[in-house]
Amino acid sequence: MSASLDDLDRISRLDSEDVLGAVEAFADQCARAWEIGRAIPSLPDAGGIESIVVLGMGGSGVSGDVTQCVVEPRLPVPIRTIKSYGPLPEWIGRNTLVFAASYSGSTEETVAALEEAHDRGARIVTVSSGGPLRELAESYGLAHSQIPAGLQPRASLGYLTLPILAALTTMELVPDLQDDVDEAIEILQGIAERCHRKRPHEENPAKDLASKIVGRVPVVYGGHGLGAVAAYRFKCDLNEYGKSPAFWNELPELDHNEIVGWNQLDDLTRERFVVIMLRDSEDHPRVSLRFDITRRLIGSKVAEVVELGGEGMSPLARVLSLVMPTQLAAIYVGLAYGVDPGPVVVIQSLKKELQDNP
């Protein structure tokens, strides 16, 4: 296991799309994405905005989750992420600010929801590398954030999220986030150094986490809000990069149901399940206590319990400092299994069948 993850030639041969390199450069991506977002032309009028919505699916839709956990405590209006075709809630209308995010610009659910939001008279900003989303923005006269092409959506979280945060800052709907972005970038640079492929397994937190997951079924837990977003993202990354099953949940909700489920199939769960707890320094004190108690109650039911903590003071730094190392770990899981972490053949096959059945 450790030898395979320290074999740089093997990594290069397996990783055909260099998704590992894209995530190692996440700090630079976030810096560039913030600049792109601050330069979005023709943003909508912020006067009278009563609600904010982010439309997106998969790796693009996570931008809405991250945006929500970062700005919601400081936002004077409600914000919601919608991951579907619609129909949209009736309250979405001319006083709603809508961000439609699709890395390719061709995600059919997002395009459909965007068209409905436009018909409702919503104020819209699109984020994509091109595709129908950009074409609709040009046709409808909408603000558009043009982000670089050539990456996987899940390796483009910075490009998809930072323009939304930048637009909210420019429109003065949230306090200036520049200091938060600066802090996050500095912390991400440190994580890139500690978790870089050149750093050997025994000194590399991301490789070490991957080694605890390979051959097991990971269940990722996070605290409501920021930690839950990171947990969900890690689960998705394990699915897409590791090509393996993974599950997630959030505290305190899981203590009202899922915790009971560990009482059966002990022989299986002790052998094959690992729980990863993603903890935030600003978790509610009772949630922190619940993490401790939950670990004690289920610890004997699983092969291992692993804890990771976020870094930094700002919500943006804390969530991204959980996302980056776990994303690297998910890539290392795929590499340890001997699979190319980039392509998602099953998703492409599904999309083709959908195209064949319009």
mmCIF file of C-alpha atoms in Angstrom, residues 66-238:
data_model
loop_
_atom_site.group_PDB
_atom_site.id
_atom_site.type_symbol
_atom_site.label_atom_id
_atom_site.label_comp_id
_atom_site.label_asym_id
_atom_site.label_seq_id
_atom_site.Cartn_x
_atom_site.Cartn_y
_atom_site.Cartn_z
ATOM 1 C CA VAL A 66 -19.856 25.443 0.447
ATOM 2 C CA THR A 67 -21.235 28.914 -0.279
ATOM 3 C CA GLN A 68 -24.159 28.342 2.056
ATOM 4 C CA CYS A 69 -22.077 27.126 5.006
ATOM 5 C CA VAL A 70 -19.640 30.029 4.575
ATOM 6 C CA VAL A 71 -22.046 32.955 4.199
ATOM 7 C CA GLU A 72 -25.310 31.898 5.821
ATOM 8 C CA PRO A 73 -24.354 33.076 9.330
ATOM 9 C CA ARG A 74 -23.594 36.536 7.898
ATOM 10 C CA LEU A 75 -26.317 36.751 5.260
ATOM 11 C CA PRO A 76 -29.442 38.878 5.914
ATOM 12 C CA VAL A 77 -31.584 36.782 3.545
ATOM 13 C CA PRO A 78 -32.150 33.021 3.218
ATOM 14 C CA ILE A 79 -29.957 30.941 0.894
ATOM 15 C CA ARG A 80 -30.703 27.521 -0.547
ATOM 16 C CA THR A 81 -28.974 25.077 -2.890
ATOM 17 C CA ILE A 82 -31.228 23.220 -5.348
ATOM 18 C CA LYS A 83 -29.982 20.069 -7.060
ATOM 19 C CA SER A 84 -32.652 19.056 -9.531
ATOM 20 C CA TYR A 85 -34.555 20.050 -12.654
ATOM 21 C CA GLY A 86 -37.347 21.720 -10.718
ATOM 22 C CA PRO A 87 -40.085 22.703 -10.464
ATOM 23 C CA LEU A 88 -38.621 25.522 -8.444
ATOM 24 C CA PRO A 89 -40.273 26.723 -5.222
ATOM 25 C CA GLU A 90 -42.970 29.314 -5.804
ATOM 26 C CA TRP A 91 -41.082 31.956 -3.809
ATOM 27 C CA ILE A 92 -38.315 32.184 -6.414
ATOM 28 C CA GLY A 93 -38.991 35.289 -8.479
ATOM 29 C CA ARG A 94 -37.732 38.744 -9.428
ATOM 30 C CA ASN A 95 -36.317 39.393 -5.944
ATOM 31 C CA THR A 96 -34.298 36.167 -5.937
ATOM 32 C CA LEU A 97 -30.621 36.126 -6.842
ATOM 33 C CA VAL A 98 -29.875 32.845 -8.638
ATOM 34 C CA PHE A 99 -26.434 31.406 -9.312
ATOM 35 C CA ALA A 100 -26.425 28.609 -11.903
ATOM 36 C CA ALA A 101 -23.157 26.639 -11.672
ATOM 37 C CA SER A 102 -22.153 23.901 -14.109
ATOM 38 C CA TYR A 103 -18.510 23.272 -14.886
ATOM 39 C CA SER A 104 -19.228 22.007 -18.401
ATOM 40 C CA GLY A 105 -22.204 24.297 -18.816
ATOM 41 C CA SER A 106 -24.249 21.400 -20.149
ATOM 42 C CA THR A 107 -25.708 19.814 -16.996
ATOM 43 C CA GLU A 108 -29.296 19.237 -18.069
ATOM 44 C CA GLU A 109 -30.856 19.657 -14.619
ATOM 45 C CA THR A 110 -29.126 23.010 -14.100
ATOM 46 C CA VAL A 111 -29.985 24.280 -17.581
ATOM 47 C CA ALA A 112 -33.651 23.371 -17.070
ATOM 48 C CA ALA A 113 -33.797 25.054 -13.658
ATOM 49 C CA LEU A 114 -32.025 28.145 -15.047
ATOM 50 C CA GLU A 115 -34.618 28.524 -17.790
ATOM 51 C CA GLU A 116 -37.432 28.314 -15.252
ATOM 52 C CA ALA A 117 -35.711 30.877 -13.001
ATOM 53 C CA HIS A 118 -35.336 33.195 -15.993
ATOM 54 C CA ASP A 119 -39.015 32.798 -16.842
ATOM 55 C CA ARG A 120 -39.783 33.832 -13.248
ATOM 56 C CA GLY A 121 -37.772 37.043 -13.691
ATOM 57 C CA ALA A 122 -35.035 36.073 -11.224
ATOM 58 C CA ARG A 123 -31.713 37.928 -11.224
ATOM 59 C CA ILE A 124 -29.196 35.394 -12.500
ATOM 60 C CA VAL A 125 -25.439 34.849 -12.568
ATOM 61 C CA THR A 126 -24.052 31.826 -14.430
ATOM 62 C CA VAL A 127 -20.748 30.072 -13.746
ATOM 63 C CA SER A 128 -19.313 27.680 -16.339
ATOM 64 C CA SER A 129 -16.417 26.959 -18.665
ATOM 65 C CA GLY A 130 -18.749 27.236 -21.658
ATOM 66 C CA GLY A 131 -21.599 25.133 -23.033
ATOM 67 C CA PRO A 132 -25.335 25.895 -23.138
ATOM 68 C CA LEU A 133 -25.137 27.748 -19.820
ATOM 69 C CA ARG A 134 -22.839 30.366 -21.315
ATOM 70 C CA GLU A 135 -24.945 30.475 -24.477
ATOM 71 C CA LEU A 136 -28.101 31.091 -22.450
ATOM 72 C CA ALA A 137 -26.334 33.798 -20.457
ATOM 73 C CA GLU A 138 -25.382 35.542 -23.698
ATOM 74 C CA SER A 139 -28.872 35.099 -25.135
ATOM 75 C CA TYR A 140 -30.657 36.345 -22.005
ATOM 76 C CA GLY A 141 -28.131 39.090 -21.218
ATOM 77 C CA LEU A 142 -27.105 37.542 -17.898
ATOM 78 C CA ALA A 143 -23.914 38.047 -15.900
ATOM 79 C CA HIS A 144 -21.523 35.171 -16.600
ATOM 80 C CA SER A 145 -18.363 34.008 -14.849
ATOM 81 C CA GLN A 146 -16.118 32.315 -17.413
ATOM 82 C CA ILE A 147 -13.895 29.737 -15.731
ATOM 83 C CA PRO A 148 -11.061 27.691 -17.295
ATOM 84 C CA ALA A 149 -11.920 24.452 -19.097
ATOM 85 C CA GLY A 150 -10.066 21.156 -19.096
ATOM 86 C CA LEU A 151 -10.660 19.875 -15.557
ATOM 87 C CA GLN A 152 -13.077 17.486 -13.901
ATOM 88 C CA PRO A 153 -15.917 19.329 -12.090
ATOM 89 C CA ARG A 154 -14.931 17.697 -8.790
ATOM 90 C CA ALA A 155 -11.378 19.017 -9.240
ATOM 91 C CA SER A 156 -12.722 22.539 -9.850
ATOM 92 C CA LEU A 157 -14.346 23.446 -6.534
ATOM 93 C CA GLY A 158 -12.383 26.688 -6.333
ATOM 94 C CA TYR A 159 -13.388 27.790 -9.811
ATOM 95 C CA LEU A 160 -17.030 27.002 -9.081
ATOM 96 C CA THR A 161 -17.291 28.439 -5.562
ATOM 97 C CA LEU A 162 -15.029 31.479 -5.316
ATOM 98 C CA PRO A 163 -16.765 33.401 -8.148
ATOM 99 C CA ILE A 164 -20.058 33.049 -6.277
ATOM 100 C CA LEU A 165 -18.489 34.323 -3.052
ATOM 101 C CA ALA A 166 -16.789 37.125 -4.975
ATOM 102 C CA ALA A 167 -20.069 38.178 -6.592
ATOM 103 C CA LEU A 168 -21.793 38.278 -3.198
ATOM 104 C CA THR A 169 -18.923 40.445 -1.918
ATOM 105 C CA THR A 170 -19.038 42.797 -4.911
ATOM 106 C CA MET A 171 -22.815 43.131 -4.583
ATOM 107 C CA GLU A 172 -22.291 43.910 -0.864
ATOM 108 C CA LEU A 173 -24.680 41.166 0.187
ATOM 109 C CA VAL A 174 -22.020 39.812 2.579
ATOM 110 C CA PRO A 175 -19.105 41.508 4.358
ATOM 111 C CA ASP A 176 -15.898 41.635 2.308
ATOM 112 C CA LEU A 177 -14.453 38.124 2.199
ATOM 113 C CA GLN A 178 -10.964 39.100 1.022
ATOM 114 C CA ASP A 179 -9.307 38.332 4.367
ATOM 115 C CA ASP A 180 -11.081 34.972 4.509
ATOM 116 C CA VAL A 181 -9.846 34.096 1.031
ATOM 117 C CA ASP A 182 -6.283 35.119 1.890
ATOM 118 C CA GLU A 183 -6.328 32.950 5.020
ATOM 119 C CA ALA A 184 -7.768 29.985 3.145
ATOM 120 C CA ILE A 185 -5.157 30.195 0.389
ATOM 121 C CA GLU A 186 -2.307 30.296 2.899
ATOM 122 C CA ILE A 187 -3.647 27.240 4.731
ATOM 123 C CA LEU A 188 -4.251 25.332 1.487
ATOM 124 C CA GLN A 189 -0.663 25.985 0.445
ATOM 125 C CA GLY A 190 0.505 24.338 3.656
ATOM 126 C CA ILE A 191 -1.767 21.339 3.097
ATOM 127 C CA ALA A 192 -0.434 20.967 -0.460
ATOM 128 C CA GLU A 193 3.089 20.793 0.888
ATOM 129 C CA ARG A 194 2.267 18.240 3.605
ATOM 130 C CA CYS A 195 0.131 16.056 1.335
ATOM 131 C CA HIS A 196 2.063 16.346 -1.938
ATOM 132 C CA ARG A 197 2.705 13.094 -3.811
ATOM 133 C CA LYS A 198 6.462 13.537 -3.295
ATOM 134 C CA ARG A 199 6.071 13.362 0.483
ATOM 135 C CA PRO A 200 6.351 9.720 1.605
ATOM 136 C CA HIS A 201 3.496 7.830 3.174
ATOM 137 C CA GLU A 202 4.801 8.009 6.740
ATOM 138 C CA GLU A 203 4.942 11.844 6.524
ATOM 139 C CA ASN A 204 1.831 12.381 4.395
ATOM 140 C CA PRO A 205 -1.551 12.793 6.176
ATOM 141 C CA ALA A 206 -3.575 12.218 2.995
ATOM 142 C CA LYS A 207 -1.764 8.984 2.131
ATOM 143 C CA ASP A 208 -2.112 7.853 5.739
ATOM 144 C CA LEU A 209 -5.867 8.463 5.664
ATOM 145 C CA ALA A 210 -6.144 6.583 2.363
ATOM 146 C CA SER A 211 -4.341 3.609 3.891
ATOM 147 C CA LYS A 212 -6.988 3.431 6.626
ATOM 148 C CA ILE A 213 -9.771 3.346 4.016
ATOM 149 C CA VAL A 214 -8.486 0.913 1.379
ATOM 150 C CA GLY A 215 -10.231 -2.443 1.723
ATOM 151 C CA ARG A 216 -12.884 -0.958 3.997
ATOM 152 C CA VAL A 217 -16.233 0.796 3.626
ATOM 153 C CA PRO A 218 -15.865 4.420 4.798
ATOM 154 C CA VAL A 219 -18.642 6.213 6.665
ATOM 155 C CA VAL A 220 -17.973 9.934 7.016
ATOM 156 C CA TYR A 221 -19.516 12.039 9.793
ATOM 157 C CA GLY A 222 -19.521 15.837 10.105
ATOM 158 C CA GLY A 223 -21.209 18.370 12.338
ATOM 159 C CA HIS A 224 -24.237 20.265 11.025
ATOM 160 C CA GLY A 225 -23.194 23.004 8.637
ATOM 161 C CA LEU A 226 -19.558 23.215 7.723
ATOM 162 C CA GLY A 227 -18.493 19.732 8.801
ATOM 163 C CA ALA A 228 -21.469 18.109 7.108
ATOM 164 C CA VAL A 229 -20.600 19.803 3.810
ATOM 165 C CA ALA A 230 -17.039 18.471 4.029
ATOM 166 C CA ALA A 231 -18.327 15.005 4.944
ATOM 167 C CA TYR A 232 -20.687 14.894 1.982
ATOM 168 C CA ARG A 233 -17.935 16.103 -0.330
ATOM 169 C CA PHE A 234 -15.532 13.430 0.939
ATOM 170 C CA LYS A 235 -18.170 10.750 0.379
ATOM 171 C CA CYS A 236 -18.664 11.931 -3.209
ATOM 172 C CA ASP A 237 -14.907 12.101 -3.818
ATOM 173 C CA LEU A 238 -14.489 8.533 -2.583
#
